[in-house]
Each structure stands twice: as C-alpha cells, then as structure tokens.
PDB file of C-alpha atoms and ligand atoms in Angstrom:
ATOM      1  CA  MET A 421      -0.035  -0.055   0.042  1.00 45.00           C
ATOM      2  CA  SER A 422       1.283   3.447  -0.861  1.00 45.00           C
ATOM      3  CA  GLN A 423       1.881   6.085   1.878  1.00 45.00           C
ATOM      4  CA  ILE A 424      -1.249   7.986   0.609  1.00 47.00           C
ATOM      5  CA  GLU A 425      -3.443   5.085   0.921  1.00 49.00           C
ATOM      6  CA  THR A 426      -2.320   4.014   4.367  1.00 66.00           C
ATOM      7  CA  ASN A 427      -3.042   7.845   5.579  1.00 90.00           C
ATOM      8  CA  THR A 428      -6.603   7.969   4.145  1.00 95.00           C
ATOM      9  CA  LEU A 429      -9.467   8.003   6.455  1.00 96.00           C
ATOM     10  CA  PRO A 430     -12.060   5.240   5.461  1.00 95.00           C
ATOM     11  CA  GLN A 431     -15.244   6.498   3.957  1.00 93.00           C
ATOM     12  CA  MET A 432     -17.832   4.546   6.185  1.00 96.00           C
ATOM     13  CA  ASN A 433     -20.842   6.137   4.362  1.00 95.00           C
ATOM     14  CA  GLU A 434     -23.215   3.285   5.498  1.00 96.00           C
ATOM     15  CA  VAL A 435     -21.816   3.220   8.983  1.00 97.00           C
ATOM     16  CA  TRP A 436     -22.471   6.910   9.393  1.00 97.00           C
ATOM     17  CA  SER A 437     -25.956   6.834   8.135  1.00 96.00           C
ATOM     18  CA  GLN A 438     -26.860   3.440   9.849  1.00 96.00           C
ATOM     19  CA  THR A 439     -25.584   4.692  13.208  1.00 96.00           C
ATOM     20  CA  LEU A 440     -25.940   8.332  13.266  1.00 96.00           C
ATOM     21  CA  MET A 441     -28.725   9.121  10.366  1.00 94.00           C
ATOM     22  CA  TRP A 442     -26.129  11.503   9.084  1.00 95.00           C
ATOM     23  CA  GLN A 443     -23.380  11.414   6.406  1.00 95.00           C
ATOM     24  CA  PRO A 444     -20.660  13.624   5.529  1.00 97.00           C
ATOM     25  CA  ASN A 445     -20.590  15.362   2.217  1.00 97.00           C
ATOM     26  CA  ASP A 446     -17.467  15.478  -0.009  1.00 97.00           C
ATOM     27  CA  THR A 447     -16.229  18.845   1.630  1.00 97.00           C
ATOM     28  CA  GLN A 448     -16.826  17.634   5.060  1.00 98.00           C
ATOM     29  CA  LYS A 449     -14.801  14.204   4.269  1.00 97.00           C
ATOM     30  CA  GLN A 450     -12.004  16.395   3.137  1.00 97.00           C
ATOM     31  CA  LEU A 451     -12.047  18.494   6.056  1.00 98.00           C
ATOM     32  CA  PHE A 452     -12.030  15.346   8.420  1.00 98.00           C
ATOM     33  CA  GLN A 453      -8.986  14.091   6.310  1.00 98.00           C
ATOM     34  CA  GLN A 454      -7.301  17.650   6.931  1.00 97.00           C
ATOM     35  CA  VAL A 455      -7.978  17.211  10.746  1.00 98.00           C
ATOM     36  CA  TYR A 456      -6.459  13.772  10.691  1.00 97.00           C
ATOM     37  CA  GLN A 457      -3.343  15.011   8.938  1.00 96.00           C
ATOM     38  CA  ALA A 458      -3.024  18.104  11.248  1.00 96.00           C
ATOM     39  CA  VAL A 459      -3.322  15.967  14.527  1.00 97.00           C
ATOM     40  CA  ILE A 460      -0.860  13.355  13.251  1.00 95.00           C
ATOM     41  CA  ALA A 461       1.616  16.241  12.481  1.00 95.00           C
ATOM     42  CA  GLY A 462       0.893  18.083  15.740  1.00 95.00           C
ATOM     43  CA  ASN A 463       1.542  14.999  17.605  1.00 94.00           C
ATOM     44  CA  ARG A 464       5.210  15.373  16.702  1.00 92.00           C
ATOM     45  CA  GLN A 465       5.250  18.761  18.596  1.00 93.00           C
ATOM     46  CA  GLN A 466       3.099  17.716  21.470  1.00 94.00           C
ATOM     47  CA  ASN A 467       1.194  14.776  22.802  1.00 93.00           C
ATOM     48  CA  LEU A 468      -2.249  15.224  21.266  1.00 95.00           C
ATOM     49  CA  THR A 469      -3.506  11.728  21.113  1.00 94.00           C
ATOM     50  CA  ARG A 470      -2.424   7.900  21.130  1.00 94.00           C
ATOM     51  CA  ILE A 471      -5.097   7.189  18.556  1.00 95.00           C
ATOM     52  CA  THR A 472      -3.160   7.495  15.099  1.00 92.00           C
ATOM     53  CA  SER A 473      -4.334   4.750  12.697  1.00 95.00           C
ATOM     54  CA  PRO A 474      -6.757   5.933  10.074  1.00 96.00           C
ATOM     55  CA  ALA A 475      -9.488   3.500  11.204  1.00 97.00           C
ATOM     56  CA  ASP A 476      -9.011   4.193  14.915  1.00 97.00           C
ATOM     57  CA  PHE A 477      -8.899   7.899  14.394  1.00 97.00           C
ATOM     58  CA  TRP A 478     -12.226   7.619  12.364  1.00 98.00           C
ATOM     59  CA  GLU A 479     -13.937   5.535  14.978  1.00 98.00           C
ATOM     60  CA  LYS A 480     -12.621   7.025  18.212  1.00 97.00           C
ATOM     61  CA  HIS A 481     -12.265  10.690  17.330  1.00 98.00           C
ATOM     62  CA  LEU A 482     -14.598  11.357  14.244  1.00 98.00           C
ATOM     63  CA  TRP A 483     -17.551   9.075  14.858  1.00 98.00           C
ATOM     64  CA  ASP A 484     -17.245   9.200  18.831  1.00 98.00           C
ATOM     65  CA  SER A 485     -17.354  12.958  18.523  1.00 98.00           C
ATOM     66  CA  LEU A 486     -20.524  12.926  16.525  1.00 98.00           C
ATOM     67  CA  SER A 487     -22.297  10.158  18.405  1.00 97.00           C
ATOM     68  CA  SER A 488     -24.053  12.464  20.758  1.00 96.00           C
ATOM     69  CA  ILE A 489     -26.294  13.765  18.009  1.00 96.00           C
ATOM     70  CA  VAL A 490     -28.390  10.746  18.150  1.00 92.00           C
ATOM     71  CA  GLY A 491     -30.015  11.979  21.523  1.00 92.00           C
ATOM     72  CA  LEU A 492     -30.961  15.289  19.910  1.00 94.00           C
ATOM     73  CA  PRO A 493     -34.204  15.612  18.077  1.00 91.00           C
ATOM     74  CA  ALA A 494     -33.986  16.664  14.275  1.00 88.00           C
ATOM     75  CA  GLU A 495     -35.462  20.043  14.872  1.00 87.00           C
ATOM     76  CA  VAL A 496     -32.743  20.796  17.480  1.00 91.00           C
ATOM     77  CA  LEU A 497     -30.047  19.758  15.123  1.00 93.00           C
ATOM     78  CA  ASN A 498     -31.451  22.272  12.641  1.00 94.00           C
ATOM     79  CA  ASN A 499     -31.340  25.238  15.210  1.00 95.00           C
ATOM     80  CA  LYS A 500     -28.376  27.737  15.256  1.00 96.00           C
ATOM     81  CA  LEU A 501     -27.011  26.161  18.545  1.00 96.00           C
ATOM     82  CA  GLN A 502     -24.478  27.779  20.905  1.00 98.00           C
ATOM     83  CA  ILE A 503     -22.177  25.079  22.013  1.00 98.00           C
ATOM     84  CA  LEU A 504     -19.276  24.735  24.385  1.00 98.00           C
ATOM     85  CA  ASP A 505     -16.676  21.962  24.268  1.00 98.00           C
ATOM     86  CA  VAL A 506     -15.057  21.770  27.798  1.00 98.00           C
ATOM     87  CA  GLY A 507     -11.783  20.457  27.981  1.00 98.00           C
ATOM     88  CA  THR A 508     -11.428  20.036  24.130  1.00 98.00           C
ATOM     89  CA  GLY A 509      -7.758  19.037  24.111  1.00 97.00           C
ATOM     90  CA  ALA A 510      -6.935  18.554  20.258  1.00 98.00           C
ATOM     91  CA  GLY A 511     -10.416  19.619  19.373  1.00 98.00           C
ATOM     92  CA  PHE A 512     -12.688  16.794  20.301  1.00 98.00           C
ATOM     93  CA  PRO A 513     -15.664  16.648  20.125  1.00 98.00           C
ATOM     94  CA  GLY A 514     -15.937  20.330  19.079  1.00 98.00           C
ATOM     95  CA  ILE A 515     -14.107  20.301  15.857  1.00 98.00           C
ATOM     96  CA  PRO A 516     -15.916  17.405  13.944  1.00 98.00           C
ATOM     97  CA  LEU A 517     -19.101  19.028  15.285  1.00 98.00           C
ATOM     98  CA  ALA A 518     -18.250  22.291  13.856  1.00 98.00           C
ATOM     99  CA  ILE A 519     -17.463  20.627  10.508  1.00 98.00           C
ATOM    100  CA  ALA A 520     -20.667  18.565  10.553  1.00 97.00           C
ATOM    101  CA  PHE A 521     -22.984  21.480  11.470  1.00 97.00           C
ATOM    102  CA  PRO A 522     -21.654  24.681   9.925  1.00 97.00           C
ATOM    103  CA  HIS A 523     -24.799  26.688  11.424  1.00 97.00           C
ATOM    104  CA  TRP A 524     -23.834  25.760  14.998  1.00 97.00           C
ATOM    105  CA  ARG A 525     -21.469  28.225  16.738  1.00 98.00           C
ATOM    106  CA  ILE A 526     -18.847  26.139  18.813  1.00 98.00           C
ATOM    107  CA  THR A 527     -16.593  27.482  21.469  1.00 98.00           C
ATOM    108  CA  LEU A 528     -13.549  25.015  22.289  1.00 98.00           C
ATOM    109  CA  LEU A 529     -12.156  25.517  25.863  1.00 98.00           C
ATOM    110  CA  ASP A 530      -9.160  24.144  27.427  1.00 98.00           C
ATOM    111  CA  SER A 531      -6.875  25.168  30.243  1.00 98.00           C
ATOM    112  CA  THR A 532      -3.739  24.371  28.166  1.00 98.00           C
ATOM    113  CA  LEU A 533      -2.323  27.089  26.017  1.00 98.00           C
ATOM    114  CA  LYS A 534      -0.450  24.662  23.668  1.00 97.00           C
ATOM    115  CA  LYS A 535      -3.599  22.649  23.099  1.00 97.00           C
ATOM    116  CA  ILE A 536      -5.681  25.791  22.132  1.00 98.00           C
ATOM    117  CA  THR A 537      -2.846  27.171  20.014  1.00 98.00           C
ATOM    118  CA  PHE A 538      -3.054  23.930  18.021  1.00 98.00           C
ATOM    119  CA  VAL A 539      -6.905  24.222  17.973  1.00 98.00           C
ATOM    120  CA  ASN A 540      -6.920  27.854  16.798  1.00 98.00           C
ATOM    121  CA  ASP A 541      -4.236  27.080  14.074  1.00 98.00           C
ATOM    122  CA  LEU A 542      -6.559  24.191  12.818  1.00 98.00           C
ATOM    123  CA  ILE A 543      -9.615  26.422  12.782  1.00 98.00           C
ATOM    124  CA  VAL A 544      -7.733  28.874  10.577  1.00 98.00           C
ATOM    125  CA  LYS A 545      -6.499  26.103   8.419  1.00 97.00           C
ATOM    126  CA  LEU A 546      -9.791  24.616   7.908  1.00 97.00           C
ATOM    127  CA  GLN A 547     -11.426  27.998   7.396  1.00 97.00           C
ATOM    128  CA  LEU A 548     -14.060  27.118  10.112  1.00 98.00           C
ATOM    129  CA  ASP A 549     -15.652  30.428  10.850  1.00 97.00           C
ATOM    130  CA  ASN A 550     -18.142  28.895  13.256  1.00 98.00           C
ATOM    131  CA  ALA A 551     -15.455  27.719  15.690  1.00 98.00           C
ATOM    132  CA  THR A 552     -13.188  29.528  18.390  1.00 98.00           C
ATOM    133  CA  GLY A 553     -10.735  28.208  20.920  1.00 98.00           C
ATOM    134  CA  ILE A 554     -10.410  29.906  24.366  1.00 98.00           C
ATOM    135  CA  VAL A 555      -7.659  29.137  27.003  1.00 98.00           C
ATOM    136  CA  ALA A 556      -9.213  29.190  30.386  1.00 98.00           C
ATOM    137  CA  ARG A 557     -10.242  26.924  33.250  1.00 98.00           C
ATOM    138  CA  ALA A 558     -13.925  25.988  33.198  1.00 98.00           C
ATOM    139  CA  GLU A 559     -14.314  27.050  36.825  1.00 98.00           C
ATOM    140  CA  ALA A 560     -13.267  30.502  36.064  1.00 98.00           C
ATOM    141  CA  LEU A 561     -14.901  30.966  32.732  1.00 98.00           C
ATOM    142  CA  ALA A 562     -18.230  29.754  34.043  1.00 98.00           C
ATOM    143  CA  ARG A 563     -18.360  32.872  36.169  1.00 97.00           C
ATOM    144  CA  VAL A 564     -18.009  35.167  33.368  1.00 97.00           C
ATOM    145  CA  PRO A 565     -21.366  36.981  32.171  1.00 96.00           C
ATOM    146  CA  GLY A 566     -21.706  36.042  28.457  1.00 96.00           C
ATOM    147  CA  ASP A 567     -20.409  32.618  29.081  1.00 98.00           C
ATOM    148  CA  ARG A 568     -22.420  31.553  32.321  1.00 98.00           C
ATOM    149  CA  ALA A 569     -25.904  30.168  31.412  1.00 98.00           C
ATOM    150  CA  SER A 570     -25.161  31.029  27.820  1.00 98.00           C
ATOM    151  CA  TYR A 571     -24.885  27.767  25.838  1.00 98.00           C
ATOM    152  CA  ASP A 572     -27.519  25.499  24.500  1.00 97.00           C
ATOM    153  CA  LEU A 573     -25.174  22.584  24.805  1.00 98.00           C
ATOM    154  CA  ALA A 574     -22.076  22.019  26.838  1.00 98.00           C
ATOM    155  CA  LEU A 575     -20.100  18.864  25.884  1.00 98.00           C
ATOM    156  CA  VAL A 576     -17.427  17.109  27.918  1.00 98.00           C
ATOM    157  CA  ARG A 577     -15.421  14.198  26.719  1.00 98.00           C
ATOM    158  CA  ALA A 578     -12.584  12.428  28.613  1.00 95.00           C
ATOM    159  CA  VAL A 579     -11.945  15.218  31.138  1.00 97.00           C
ATOM    160  CA  SER A 580     -12.766  13.948  34.703  1.00 97.00           C
ATOM    161  CA  LYS A 581     -15.141  11.731  36.543  1.00 96.00           C
ATOM    162  CA  PRO A 582     -18.906  12.340  35.866  1.00 98.00           C
ATOM    163  CA  SER A 583     -19.841  14.596  38.813  1.00 98.00           C
ATOM    164  CA  VAL A 584     -16.752  16.762  38.048  1.00 98.00           C
ATOM    165  CA  CYS A 585     -17.822  17.042  34.384  1.00 98.00           C
ATOM    166  CA  ALA A 586     -21.362  18.022  35.439  1.00 98.00           C
ATOM    167  CA  GLU A 587     -19.964  20.766  37.613  1.00 98.00           C
ATOM    168  CA  TYR A 588     -17.591  21.989  34.836  1.00 98.00           C
ATOM    169  CA  SER A 589     -20.452  22.019  32.266  1.00 98.00           C
ATOM    170  CA  LEU A 590     -24.025  22.735  33.716  1.00 98.00           C
ATOM    171  CA  PRO A 591     -23.060  26.243  34.842  1.00 98.00           C
ATOM    172  CA  PHE A 592     -22.549  27.195  31.311  1.00 98.00           C
ATOM    173  CA  VAL A 593     -25.776  25.884  30.064  1.00 98.00           C
ATOM    174  CA  LYS A 594     -29.051  27.939  29.429  1.00 98.00           C
ATOM    175  CA  LYS A 595     -32.149  26.916  31.416  1.00 98.00           C
ATOM    176  CA  GLY A 596     -33.699  24.223  29.147  1.00 97.00           C
ATOM    177  CA  GLY A 597     -30.358  23.363  27.487  1.00 97.00           C
ATOM    178  CA  LEU A 598     -28.280  20.165  27.933  1.00 97.00           C
ATOM    179  CA  ALA A 599     -24.907  19.210  29.244  1.00 98.00           C
ATOM    180  CA  ILE A 600     -23.712  16.146  27.474  1.00 98.00           C
ATOM    181  CA  LEU A 601     -21.132  13.749  29.016  1.00 98.00           C
ATOM    182  CA  TYR A 602     -19.134  11.352  26.784  1.00 98.00           C
ATOM    183  CA  ARG A 603     -18.386   8.302  28.677  1.00 98.00           C
ATOM    184  CA  GLY A 604     -17.209   4.610  28.451  1.00 98.00           C
ATOM    185  CA  HIS A 605     -18.444   1.984  30.780  1.00 98.00           C
ATOM    186  CA  TRP A 606     -21.489   3.051  33.006  1.00 98.00           C
ATOM    187  CA  SER A 607     -22.808   1.552  36.086  1.00 97.00           C
ATOM    188  CA  GLU A 608     -25.936   2.056  38.369  1.00 96.00           C
ATOM    189  CA  GLU A 609     -23.581   3.653  40.882  1.00 96.00           C
ATOM    190  CA  ASP A 610     -22.456   6.068  38.285  1.00 97.00           C
ATOM    191  CA  THR A 611     -26.141   7.008  37.724  1.00 98.00           C
ATOM    192  CA  ALA A 612     -26.680   7.648  41.426  1.00 97.00           C
ATOM    193  CA  SER A 613     -23.739   9.691  42.051  1.00 96.00           C
ATOM    194  CA  LEU A 614     -24.360  11.780  38.964  1.00 98.00           C
ATOM    195  CA  GLU A 615     -28.026  12.222  39.659  1.00 98.00           C
ATOM    196  CA  SER A 616     -27.045  13.690  43.016  1.00 97.00           C
ATOM    197  CA  ALA A 617     -24.365  16.069  41.717  1.00 98.00           C
ATOM    198  CA  ALA A 618     -26.723  17.105  38.771  1.00 98.00           C
ATOM    199  CA  ALA A 619     -29.512  18.091  41.273  1.00 98.00           C
ATOM    200  CA  GLN A 620     -27.257  20.336  43.074  1.00 98.00           C
ATOM    201  CA  LEU A 621     -26.446  22.070  39.968  1.00 98.00           C
ATOM    202  CA  GLY A 622     -29.900  22.430  38.603  1.00 98.00           C
ATOM    203  CA  GLY A 623     -29.906  19.475  36.292  1.00 98.00           C
ATOM    204  CA  LYS A 624     -31.317  16.164  35.954  1.00 98.00           C
ATOM    205  CA  ILE A 625     -30.334  13.120  33.889  1.00 98.00           C
ATOM    206  CA  GLU A 626     -32.689  12.869  30.910  1.00 97.00           C
ATOM    207  CA  LEU A 627     -31.256  10.112  28.986  1.00 97.00           C
ATOM    208  CA  ILE A 628     -28.432   7.594  29.020  1.00 98.00           C
ATOM    209  CA  HIS A 629     -27.669   6.302  25.642  1.00 97.00           C
ATOM    210  CA  PRO A 630     -25.423   3.224  25.267  1.00 97.00           C
ATOM    211  CA  TRP A 631     -23.630   2.586  22.226  1.00 95.00           C
ATOM    212  CA  GLU A 632     -20.955   0.000  20.881  1.00 96.00           C
ATOM    213  CA  THR A 633     -18.474   1.806  18.557  1.00 97.00           C
ATOM    214  CA  PRO A 634     -19.070   0.479  15.047  1.00 97.00           C
ATOM    215  CA  LEU A 635     -15.606  -0.859  14.340  1.00 97.00           C
ATOM    216  CA  SER A 636     -14.019  -2.332  17.484  1.00 97.00           C
ATOM    217  CA  GLN A 637     -17.380  -2.666  19.446  1.00 97.00           C
ATOM    218  CA  GLY A 638     -15.931  -0.536  22.334  1.00 97.00           C
ATOM    219  CA  ILE A 639     -18.518   0.474  25.155  1.00 98.00           C
ATOM    220  CA  ARG A 640     -19.625   4.012  25.148  1.00 97.00           C
ATOM    221  CA  HIS A 641     -22.441   5.935  26.900  1.00 98.00           C
ATOM    222  CA  CYS A 642     -23.830   9.307  26.127  1.00 98.00           C
ATOM    223  CA  ILE A 643     -25.253  10.924  29.200  1.00 98.00           C
ATOM    224  CA  TYR A 644     -27.649  13.875  28.659  1.00 98.00           C
ATOM    225  CA  LEU A 645     -28.340  16.300  31.524  1.00 98.00           C
ATOM    226  CA  ARG A 646     -31.163  18.617  31.200  1.00 98.00           C
ATOM    227  CA  LYS A 647     -30.817  21.851  33.011  1.00 98.00           C
ATOM    228  CA  HIS A 648     -34.130  22.728  34.508  1.00 98.00           C
ATOM    229  CA  THR A 649     -33.200  25.529  37.011  1.00 98.00           C
ATOM    230  CA  ALA A 650     -30.432  28.109  37.124  1.00 98.00           C
ATOM    231  CA  THR A 651     -27.244  26.802  38.808  1.00 98.00           C
ATOM    232  CA  SER A 652     -26.609  28.146  42.259  1.00 98.00           C
ATOM    233  CA  LYS A 653     -23.991  30.890  42.468  1.00 97.00           C
ATOM    234  CA  LYS A 654     -21.807  28.830  44.497  1.00 97.00           C
ATOM    235  CA  PHE A 655     -21.036  26.455  41.421  1.00 98.00           C
ATOM    236  CA  PRO A 656     -18.696  25.884  40.122  1.00 98.00           C
ATOM    237  CA  ARG A 657     -16.380  26.044  43.014  1.00 98.00           C
ATOM    238  CA  ALA A 658     -12.953  27.707  42.960  1.00 98.00           C
ATOM    239  CA  VAL A 659     -10.426  26.413  40.429  1.00 98.00           C
ATOM    240  CA  GLY A 660      -9.370  22.778  41.364  1.00 98.00           C
ATOM    241  CA  VAL A 661     -11.966  22.221  44.061  1.00 98.00           C
ATOM    242  CA  PRO A 662     -14.392  20.340  41.907  1.00 98.00           C
ATOM    243  CA  GLU A 663     -11.613  17.801  41.102  1.00 98.00           C
ATOM    244  CA  LYS A 664     -10.308  17.395  44.563  1.00 98.00           C
ATOM    245  CA  GLN A 665     -13.699  17.237  46.281  1.00 97.00           C
ATOM    246  CA  PRO A 666     -16.127  15.942  43.800  1.00 97.00           C
ATOM    247  CA  LEU A 667     -19.757  16.583  44.494  1.00 97.00           C
TER     248      LEU A 667
HETATM  249  N1  LIG B2098     -11.935  16.215  25.151  1.00 90.22           N
HETATM  250  C1  LIG B2098     -10.660  15.864  24.402  1.00 90.22           C
HETATM  251  C2  LIG B2098     -10.793  14.355  23.873  1.00 90.22           C
HETATM  252  O1  LIG B2098     -11.705  13.750  24.302  1.00 90.22           O
HETATM  253  O2  LIG B2098      -9.877  14.152  23.111  1.00 90.22           O
HETATM  254  C3  LIG B2098      -9.518  16.029  25.239  1.00 90.22           C
HETATM  255  C4  LIG B2098      -9.445  15.055  26.577  1.00 90.22           C
HETATM  256  S1  LIG B2098      -8.050  15.358  27.457  1.00 90.22           S
HETATM  257  C5  LIG B2098      -7.706  13.864  28.183  1.00 90.22           C
HETATM  258  C6  LIG B2098      -8.620  16.506  28.866  1.00 90.22           C
HETATM  259  C7  LIG B2098      -8.618  17.953  28.599  1.00 90.22           C
HETATM  260  O3  LIG B2098      -9.364  18.751  29.518  1.00 90.22           O
HETATM  261  C8  LIG B2098      -6.933  18.307  28.746  1.00 90.22           C
HETATM  262  O4  LIG B2098      -6.655  18.945  27.383  1.00 90.22           O
HETATM  263  C9  LIG B2098      -7.144  19.331  29.977  1.00 90.22           C
HETATM  264  O5  LIG B2098      -6.205  20.499  29.821  1.00 90.22           O
HETATM  265  C10 LIG B2098      -8.515  19.758  29.943  1.00 90.22           C
HETATM  266  N2  LIG B2098      -8.954  20.228  31.198  1.00 90.22           N
HETATM  267  C11 LIG B2098      -8.917  19.532  32.309  1.00 90.22           C
HETATM  268  N3  LIG B2098      -9.520  20.195  33.273  1.00 90.22           N
HETATM  269  C12 LIG B2098      -9.996  21.357  32.663  1.00 90.22           C
HETATM  270  C13 LIG B2098     -10.553  22.531  33.177  1.00 90.22           C
HETATM  271  N4  LIG B2098     -10.959  22.572  34.624  1.00 90.22           N
HETATM  272  N5  LIG B2098     -10.842  23.574  32.585  1.00 90.22           N
HETATM  273  C14 LIG B2098     -10.421  23.635  31.215  1.00 90.22           C
HETATM  274  N6  LIG B2098      -9.906  22.498  30.692  1.00 90.22           N
HETATM  275  C15 LIG B2098      -9.618  21.512  31.434  1.00 90.22           C
END
C-alpha cells in the first residue's frame, strides 16, 4: 500500500448513516482528512492523541465526537445552537461537530495554551468560521457573564469523573439546555452519584444512551443532563476544588 493510501481515512458512508442517521458530504470528508493529518503532524510537537491509525482515528475521534447527535431531535439539530466543548484537548468533540454542523457556533475551551494554539491554528487552516478556541479553566470561565448560562449545549469528553464534568459543564448551560457527557463504561452507581451532583447544579439525567463503537465494539455511553433550574452562584467552586472534592 502506498503512503497516501495508508494515511487516508475510511469512507464509512453506510456506517455513518446507519448509526447516526447522518453522512458527511465530500467537503466535510476532506475537512475530516485535514483534521487527521493536522493531528498526526501536531503529535510530533506535543502529545495530542495516542489514536493514530486511520480506522482508529475515524472511529474513536470522528465517529465518537458525532455520536452524541443521536440523542438530539432533528429540529434541535437544525437550530443555530451555541455550543461549548469543555476540555477540548486537540479539538474533540468540538471540531468534528463544527465541520458537520456549520450553522452551529462552537467554542472550544481548554486550560492548556499549547492545546488551544493547536486548535486555533487548525480552525484557521480549515477556514471554520463557526469555531473559536479559548484558553481558560472551566471553573473561572463559568463565572464570566456572557459565558455563564449562555450555551444550548455543553459537551465534555474524557476530562474527569462524571460529577466533576457536571460541575464543569452545567453552569454554562441555559435553562432548558443540555450538558452531554461522553463516557465509556457506565454503572448504576455512576447514575446515582451523577443524579445527586446534577440535582445540586440545577440539572437532571434525561437520557443515558448506550453505544457500541461501530468498528471495534467499544463500550460508550452518552449521558444527557437537562438543566431545569439556574445553577446556584456557589457553583462551580474555585479552580481545582471540583476535582479534589467531587460533589
Ligand atoms: N476532550 C478531548 C478528547 O476527548 O480528546 C481531550 C481530553 S484530554 C484527556 C482532557 C483535557 O481537559 C486536557 O486537554 C485538559 O487540559 C483539559 N482540562 C482539564 N480540566 C480542565 C478545566 N478545569 N478547565 C479547562 N480544561 C480542562
């Protein structure tokens, strides 16, 4: 196989449509390929991901990032949503979502300057005018007017334990909006502890969607937390406290 072939992402048209009822067009496929190449190149400068083969990247970064759309009704997908990706790292799930839904406005947040420098360079390279990277701690940005209670959706993948992710995300969500936690394995105990944390933050578990990833049958769960009441001013607690003393 030539170098070009080995570095090309698989197409997976049927898998996209059968699992997510969505399929990328040619432009979106080209953009996904550019994301892949940029992340592989960026991995030489900093540790961005251990997932590097085309099939793994397609499944564990691209498909996985978009998997949360299954829990959202079609009319919501068509709305001009304001979305925050908390702890985006190299841009997941925010960048694939910005490519898939150009009418959404996506803010990608991470506390590490190097990660956001990578993300902002990628945004420029891909000419994604609906995405912006910001360097900040979630606990600090969630207190800023214009960010607090300002997003329709706040997404958190691979950042911390579930109750910490809830404290990082729910304060950003508008009343009636959703925080979505991307998780692997999930248990009854996880549900009980997250339910209690979410209640303190003005939210409630609305849906737990179980998944098997389509190529390697990995276990995933998308947890949808609906915000029904404004989050108390005492949350999120000071920087570092949610992680040290989870709700
Ligand atoms: N979401 C990405 C993914 O799924 O590939 C990145 C996951 S990476 C393991 C976790 C990221 O969360 C890191 O880049 C870290 O800097 C960021 N992070 C952790 N705590 C944070 C906080 N309190 N505020 C902002 N970013 C945070």
